PDB file of C-alpha atoms in Angstrom:
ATOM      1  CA  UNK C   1      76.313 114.651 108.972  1.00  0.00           C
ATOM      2  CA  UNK C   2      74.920 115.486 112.384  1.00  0.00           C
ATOM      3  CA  UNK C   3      77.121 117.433 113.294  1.00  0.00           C
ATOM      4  CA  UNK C   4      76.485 119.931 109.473  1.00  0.00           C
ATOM      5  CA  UNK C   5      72.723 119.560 110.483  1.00  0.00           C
ATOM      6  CA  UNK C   6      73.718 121.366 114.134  1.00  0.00           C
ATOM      7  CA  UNK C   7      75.631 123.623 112.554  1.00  0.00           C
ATOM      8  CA  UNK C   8      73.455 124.978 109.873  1.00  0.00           C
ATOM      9  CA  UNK C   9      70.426 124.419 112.285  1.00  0.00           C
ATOM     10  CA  UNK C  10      72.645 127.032 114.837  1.00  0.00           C
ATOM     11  CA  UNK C  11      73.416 129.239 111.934  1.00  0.00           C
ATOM     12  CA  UNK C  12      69.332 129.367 111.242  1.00  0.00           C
ATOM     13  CA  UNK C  13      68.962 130.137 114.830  1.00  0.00           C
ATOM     14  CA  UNK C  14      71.358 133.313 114.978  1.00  0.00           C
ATOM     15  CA  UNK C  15      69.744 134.701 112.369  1.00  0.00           C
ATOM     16  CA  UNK C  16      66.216 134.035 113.044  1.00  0.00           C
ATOM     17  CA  UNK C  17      66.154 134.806 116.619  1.00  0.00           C
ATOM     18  CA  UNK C  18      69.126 137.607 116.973  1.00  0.00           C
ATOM     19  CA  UNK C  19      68.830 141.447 116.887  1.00  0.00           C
ATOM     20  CA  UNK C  20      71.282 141.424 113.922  1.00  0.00           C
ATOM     21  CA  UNK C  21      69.890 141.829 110.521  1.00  0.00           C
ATOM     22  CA  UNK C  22      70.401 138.418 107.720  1.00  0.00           C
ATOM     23  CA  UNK C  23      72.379 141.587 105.963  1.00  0.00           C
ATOM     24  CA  UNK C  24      74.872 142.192 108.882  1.00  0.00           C
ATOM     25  CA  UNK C  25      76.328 138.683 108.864  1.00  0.00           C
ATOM     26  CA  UNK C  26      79.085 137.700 106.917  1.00  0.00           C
ATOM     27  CA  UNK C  27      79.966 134.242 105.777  1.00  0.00           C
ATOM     28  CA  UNK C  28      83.058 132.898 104.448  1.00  0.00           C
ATOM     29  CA  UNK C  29      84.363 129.280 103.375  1.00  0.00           C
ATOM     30  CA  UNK C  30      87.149 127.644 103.182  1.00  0.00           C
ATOM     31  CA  UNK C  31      88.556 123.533 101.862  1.00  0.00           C
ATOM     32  CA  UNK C  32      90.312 122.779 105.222  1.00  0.00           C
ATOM     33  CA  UNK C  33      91.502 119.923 103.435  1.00  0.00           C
ATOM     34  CA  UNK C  34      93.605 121.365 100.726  1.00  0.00           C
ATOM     35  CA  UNK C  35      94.779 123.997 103.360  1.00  0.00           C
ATOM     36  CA  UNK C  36      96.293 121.246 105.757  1.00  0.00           C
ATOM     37  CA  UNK C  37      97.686 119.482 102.406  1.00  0.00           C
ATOM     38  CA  UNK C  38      99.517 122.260 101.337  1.00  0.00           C
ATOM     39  CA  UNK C  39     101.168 123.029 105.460  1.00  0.00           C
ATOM     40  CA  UNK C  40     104.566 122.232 105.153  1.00  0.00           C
ATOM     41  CA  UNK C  41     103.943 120.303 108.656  1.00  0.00           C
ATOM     42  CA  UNK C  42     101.656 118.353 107.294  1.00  0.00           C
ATOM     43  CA  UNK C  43     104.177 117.112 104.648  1.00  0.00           C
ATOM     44  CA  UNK C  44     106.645 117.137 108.180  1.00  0.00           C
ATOM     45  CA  UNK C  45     104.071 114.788 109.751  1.00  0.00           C
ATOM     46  CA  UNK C  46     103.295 112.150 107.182  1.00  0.00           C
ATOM     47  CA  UNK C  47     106.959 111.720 106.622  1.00  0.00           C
ATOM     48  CA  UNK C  48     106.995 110.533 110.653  1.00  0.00           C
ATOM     49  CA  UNK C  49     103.623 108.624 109.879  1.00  0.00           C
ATOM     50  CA  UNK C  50     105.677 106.896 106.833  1.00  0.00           C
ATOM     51  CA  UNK C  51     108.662 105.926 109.321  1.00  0.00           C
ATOM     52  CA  UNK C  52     105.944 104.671 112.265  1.00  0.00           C
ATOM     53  CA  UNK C  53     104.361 102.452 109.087  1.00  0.00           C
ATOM     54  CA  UNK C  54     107.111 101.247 107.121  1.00  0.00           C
ATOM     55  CA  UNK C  55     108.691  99.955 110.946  1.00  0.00           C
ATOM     56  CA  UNK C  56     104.853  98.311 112.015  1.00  0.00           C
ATOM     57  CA  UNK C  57     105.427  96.754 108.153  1.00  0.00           C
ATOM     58  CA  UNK C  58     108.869  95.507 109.146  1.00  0.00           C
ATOM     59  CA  UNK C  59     107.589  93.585 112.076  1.00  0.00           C
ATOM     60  CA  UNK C  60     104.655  92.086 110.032  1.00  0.00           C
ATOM     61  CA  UNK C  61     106.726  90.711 107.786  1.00  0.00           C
ATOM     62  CA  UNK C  62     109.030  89.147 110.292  1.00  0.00           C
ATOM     63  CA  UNK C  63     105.826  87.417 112.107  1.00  0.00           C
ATOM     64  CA  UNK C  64     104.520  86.155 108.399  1.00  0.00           C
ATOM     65  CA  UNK C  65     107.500  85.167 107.991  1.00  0.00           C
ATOM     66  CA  UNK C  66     107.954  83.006 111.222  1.00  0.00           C
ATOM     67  CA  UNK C  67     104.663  81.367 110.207  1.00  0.00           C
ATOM     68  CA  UNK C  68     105.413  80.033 106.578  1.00  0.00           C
ATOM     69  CA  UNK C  69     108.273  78.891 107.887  1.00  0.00           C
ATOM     70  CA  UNK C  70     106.537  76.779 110.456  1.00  0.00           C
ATOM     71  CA  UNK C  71     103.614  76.022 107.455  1.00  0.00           C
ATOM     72  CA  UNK C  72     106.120  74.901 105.545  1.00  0.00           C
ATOM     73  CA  UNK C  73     107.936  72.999 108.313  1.00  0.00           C
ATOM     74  CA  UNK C  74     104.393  71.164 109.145  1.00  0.00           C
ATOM     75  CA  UNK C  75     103.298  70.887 105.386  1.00  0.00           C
ATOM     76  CA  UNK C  76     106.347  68.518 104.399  1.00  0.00           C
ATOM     77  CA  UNK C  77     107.114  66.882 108.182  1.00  0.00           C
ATOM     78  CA  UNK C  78     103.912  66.094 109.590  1.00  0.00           C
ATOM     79  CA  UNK C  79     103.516  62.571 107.807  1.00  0.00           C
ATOM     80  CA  UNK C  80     106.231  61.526 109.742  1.00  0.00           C
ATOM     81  CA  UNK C  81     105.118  63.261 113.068  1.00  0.00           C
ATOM     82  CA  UNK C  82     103.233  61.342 116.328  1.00  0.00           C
ATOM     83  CA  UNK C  83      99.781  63.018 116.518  1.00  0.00           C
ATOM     84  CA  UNK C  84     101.224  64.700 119.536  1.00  0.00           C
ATOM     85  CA  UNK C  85     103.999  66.367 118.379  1.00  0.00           C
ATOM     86  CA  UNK C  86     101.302  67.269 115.276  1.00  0.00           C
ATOM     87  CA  UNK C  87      98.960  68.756 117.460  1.00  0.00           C
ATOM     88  CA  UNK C  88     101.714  70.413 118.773  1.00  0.00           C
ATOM     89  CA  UNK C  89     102.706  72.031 115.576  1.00  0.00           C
ATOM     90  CA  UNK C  90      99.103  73.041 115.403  1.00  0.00           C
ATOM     91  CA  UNK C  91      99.097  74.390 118.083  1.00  0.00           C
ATOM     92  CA  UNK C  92     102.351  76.608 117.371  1.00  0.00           C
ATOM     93  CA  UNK C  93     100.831  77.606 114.177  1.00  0.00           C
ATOM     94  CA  UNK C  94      97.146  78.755 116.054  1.00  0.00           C
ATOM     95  CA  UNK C  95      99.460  80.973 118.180  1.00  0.00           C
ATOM     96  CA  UNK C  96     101.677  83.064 115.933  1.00  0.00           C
ATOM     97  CA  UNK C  97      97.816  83.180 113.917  1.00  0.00           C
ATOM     98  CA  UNK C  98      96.581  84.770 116.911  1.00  0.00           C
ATOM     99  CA  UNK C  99      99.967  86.972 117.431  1.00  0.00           C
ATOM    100  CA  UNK C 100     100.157  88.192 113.840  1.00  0.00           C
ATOM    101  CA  UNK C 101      95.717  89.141 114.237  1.00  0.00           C
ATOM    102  CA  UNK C 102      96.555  90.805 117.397  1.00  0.00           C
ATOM    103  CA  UNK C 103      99.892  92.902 116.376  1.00  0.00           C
ATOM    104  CA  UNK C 104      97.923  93.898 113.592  1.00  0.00           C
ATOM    105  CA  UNK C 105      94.891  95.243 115.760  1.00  0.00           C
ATOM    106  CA  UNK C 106      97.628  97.076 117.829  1.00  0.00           C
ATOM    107  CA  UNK C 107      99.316  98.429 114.831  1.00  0.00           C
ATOM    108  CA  UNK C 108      96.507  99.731 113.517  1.00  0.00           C
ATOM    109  CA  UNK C 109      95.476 101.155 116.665  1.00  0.00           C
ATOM    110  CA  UNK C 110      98.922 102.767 117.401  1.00  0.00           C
ATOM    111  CA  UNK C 111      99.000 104.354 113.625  1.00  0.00           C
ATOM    112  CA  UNK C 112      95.824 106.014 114.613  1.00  0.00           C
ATOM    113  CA  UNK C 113      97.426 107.206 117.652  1.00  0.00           C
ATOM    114  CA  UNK C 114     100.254 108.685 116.247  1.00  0.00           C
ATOM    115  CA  UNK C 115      98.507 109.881 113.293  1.00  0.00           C
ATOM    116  CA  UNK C 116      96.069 112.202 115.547  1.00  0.00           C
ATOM    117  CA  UNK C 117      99.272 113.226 117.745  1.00  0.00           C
ATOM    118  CA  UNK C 118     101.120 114.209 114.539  1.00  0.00           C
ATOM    119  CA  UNK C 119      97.675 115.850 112.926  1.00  0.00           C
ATOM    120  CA  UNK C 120      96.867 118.014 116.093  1.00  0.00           C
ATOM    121  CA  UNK C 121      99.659 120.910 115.568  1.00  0.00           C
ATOM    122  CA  UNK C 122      98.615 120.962 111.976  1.00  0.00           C
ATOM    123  CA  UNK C 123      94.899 121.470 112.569  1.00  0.00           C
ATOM    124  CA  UNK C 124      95.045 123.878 115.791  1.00  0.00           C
ATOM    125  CA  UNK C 125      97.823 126.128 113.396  1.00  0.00           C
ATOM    126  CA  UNK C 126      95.038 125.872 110.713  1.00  0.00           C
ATOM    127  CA  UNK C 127      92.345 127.169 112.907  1.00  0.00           C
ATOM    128  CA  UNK C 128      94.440 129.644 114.578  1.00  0.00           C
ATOM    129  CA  UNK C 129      95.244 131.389 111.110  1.00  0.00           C
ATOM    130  CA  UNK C 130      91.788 130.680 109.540  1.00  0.00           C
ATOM    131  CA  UNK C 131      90.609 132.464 112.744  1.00  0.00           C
ATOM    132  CA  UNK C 132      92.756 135.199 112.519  1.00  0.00           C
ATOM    133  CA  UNK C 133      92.515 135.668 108.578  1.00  0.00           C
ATOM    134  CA  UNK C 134      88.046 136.231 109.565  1.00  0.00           C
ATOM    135  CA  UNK C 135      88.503 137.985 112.063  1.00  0.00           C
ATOM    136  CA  UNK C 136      91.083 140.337 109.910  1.00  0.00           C
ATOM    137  CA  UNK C 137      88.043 140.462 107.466  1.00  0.00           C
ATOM    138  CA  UNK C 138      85.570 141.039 109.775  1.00  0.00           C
ATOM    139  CA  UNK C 139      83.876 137.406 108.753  1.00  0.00           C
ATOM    140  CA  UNK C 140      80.709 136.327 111.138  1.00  0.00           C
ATOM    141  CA  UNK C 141      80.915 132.465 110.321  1.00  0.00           C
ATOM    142  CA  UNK C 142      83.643 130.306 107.956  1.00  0.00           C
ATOM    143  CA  UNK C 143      81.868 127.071 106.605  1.00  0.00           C
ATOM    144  CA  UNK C 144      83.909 123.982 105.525  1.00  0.00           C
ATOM    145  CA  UNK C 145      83.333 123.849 101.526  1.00  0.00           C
ATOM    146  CA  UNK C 146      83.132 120.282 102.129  1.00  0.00           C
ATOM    147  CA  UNK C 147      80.212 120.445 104.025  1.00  0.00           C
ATOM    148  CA  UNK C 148      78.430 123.387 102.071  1.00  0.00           C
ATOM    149  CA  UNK C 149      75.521 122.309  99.529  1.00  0.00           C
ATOM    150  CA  UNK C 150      75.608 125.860  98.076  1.00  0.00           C
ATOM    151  CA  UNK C 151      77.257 128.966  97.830  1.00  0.00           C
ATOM    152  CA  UNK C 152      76.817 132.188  95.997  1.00  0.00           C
ATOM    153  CA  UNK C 153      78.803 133.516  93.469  1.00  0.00           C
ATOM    154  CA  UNK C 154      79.691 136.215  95.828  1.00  0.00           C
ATOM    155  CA  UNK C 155      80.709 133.929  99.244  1.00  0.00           C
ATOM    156  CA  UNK C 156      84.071 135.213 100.204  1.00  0.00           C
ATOM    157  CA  UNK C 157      86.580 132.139  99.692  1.00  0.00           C
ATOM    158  CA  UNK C 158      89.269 132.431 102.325  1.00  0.00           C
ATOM    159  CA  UNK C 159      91.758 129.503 101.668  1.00  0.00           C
ATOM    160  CA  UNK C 160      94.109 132.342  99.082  1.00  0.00           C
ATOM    161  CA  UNK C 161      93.893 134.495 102.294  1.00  0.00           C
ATOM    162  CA  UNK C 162      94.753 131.875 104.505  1.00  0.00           C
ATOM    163  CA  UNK C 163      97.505 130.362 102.172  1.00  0.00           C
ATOM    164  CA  UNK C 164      98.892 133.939 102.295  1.00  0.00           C
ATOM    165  CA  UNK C 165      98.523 134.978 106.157  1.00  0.00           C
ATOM    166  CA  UNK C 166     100.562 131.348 106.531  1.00  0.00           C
ATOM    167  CA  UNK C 167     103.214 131.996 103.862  1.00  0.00           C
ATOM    168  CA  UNK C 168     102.037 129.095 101.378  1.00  0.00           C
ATOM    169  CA  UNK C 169     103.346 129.313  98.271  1.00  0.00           C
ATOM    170  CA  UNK C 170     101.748 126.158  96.644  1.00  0.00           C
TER     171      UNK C 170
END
């Protein structure tokens, strides 16, 4: 949100304060969104993000399942169990509770990771083209759509150009 309020604050600016006329500037937008959705990279990269996730899943599931075996274990032995080896058992349990918190802290930390790795090709080929696509059109400013409260009927919408300058069919 702050970061809309500078932007539309520095768009105010430039045309307040600048020699050029309200009538010189041209404004475009664009749903970066649905651009990056339809990249074939994109599709490229969440395959990858898929892999990372379905092997962080496969790890989980080995850790849960260490621990209901040992909640079972401790569920139908510790009747018969001294109250040290009990506390023990407790013990053992505590720590692969702690293990299975922390892997999953680190998992989700390491999908973010590889998610903004994977995503950074996708979004510097998206600017480059939306960049050269306004400048090809001699556009002053390109708005995200998302962040855009209005638009007139005439705003110049440059995700078809875009789709095209990047060969997207979809």
């Amino acid at each position: 949100m702050k970061t809309t309020l500078k932007f539309v604050l520095v768009i105010a600016i430039v045309a307040f304060c600048s020699n050029v006329s309200a009538q010189a500037l041209k404004l475009a937008h664009i749903n970066m969104q649905e651009l990056i959705v339809s990249m074939s990279e994109y599709d490229t990269a969440m395959v990858k993000m898929q892999k990372v996730t379905r092997g962080l899943e496969s790890e989980l599931e080995t850790l849960n399942v260490e621990r209901n075996k040992k909640i079972e274990e401790y569920t139908t032995n510790s009747k018969n169990w001294t109250d040290l080896v009990r506390q023990s058992k407790e013990q053992e349990l505590q720590s692969i509770n702690q293990r299975i918190q922390l892997f999953q802290e680190q998992a989700q930390e390491s999908l973010q990771q590889e998610n903004d790795k994977l995503m950074q090709p996708v979004l510097e080929k998206a600017n480059k083209a939306i960049e050269t696509v306004a400048k090809e059109q001699g556009i002053t400013y390109v708005l995200s759509s998302q962040a855009v409260l209005y638009k007139a009927i005439d705003s110049v919408d440059l995700l078809p150009a875009v789709k095209q300058h990047m060969g997207i069919k979809k």
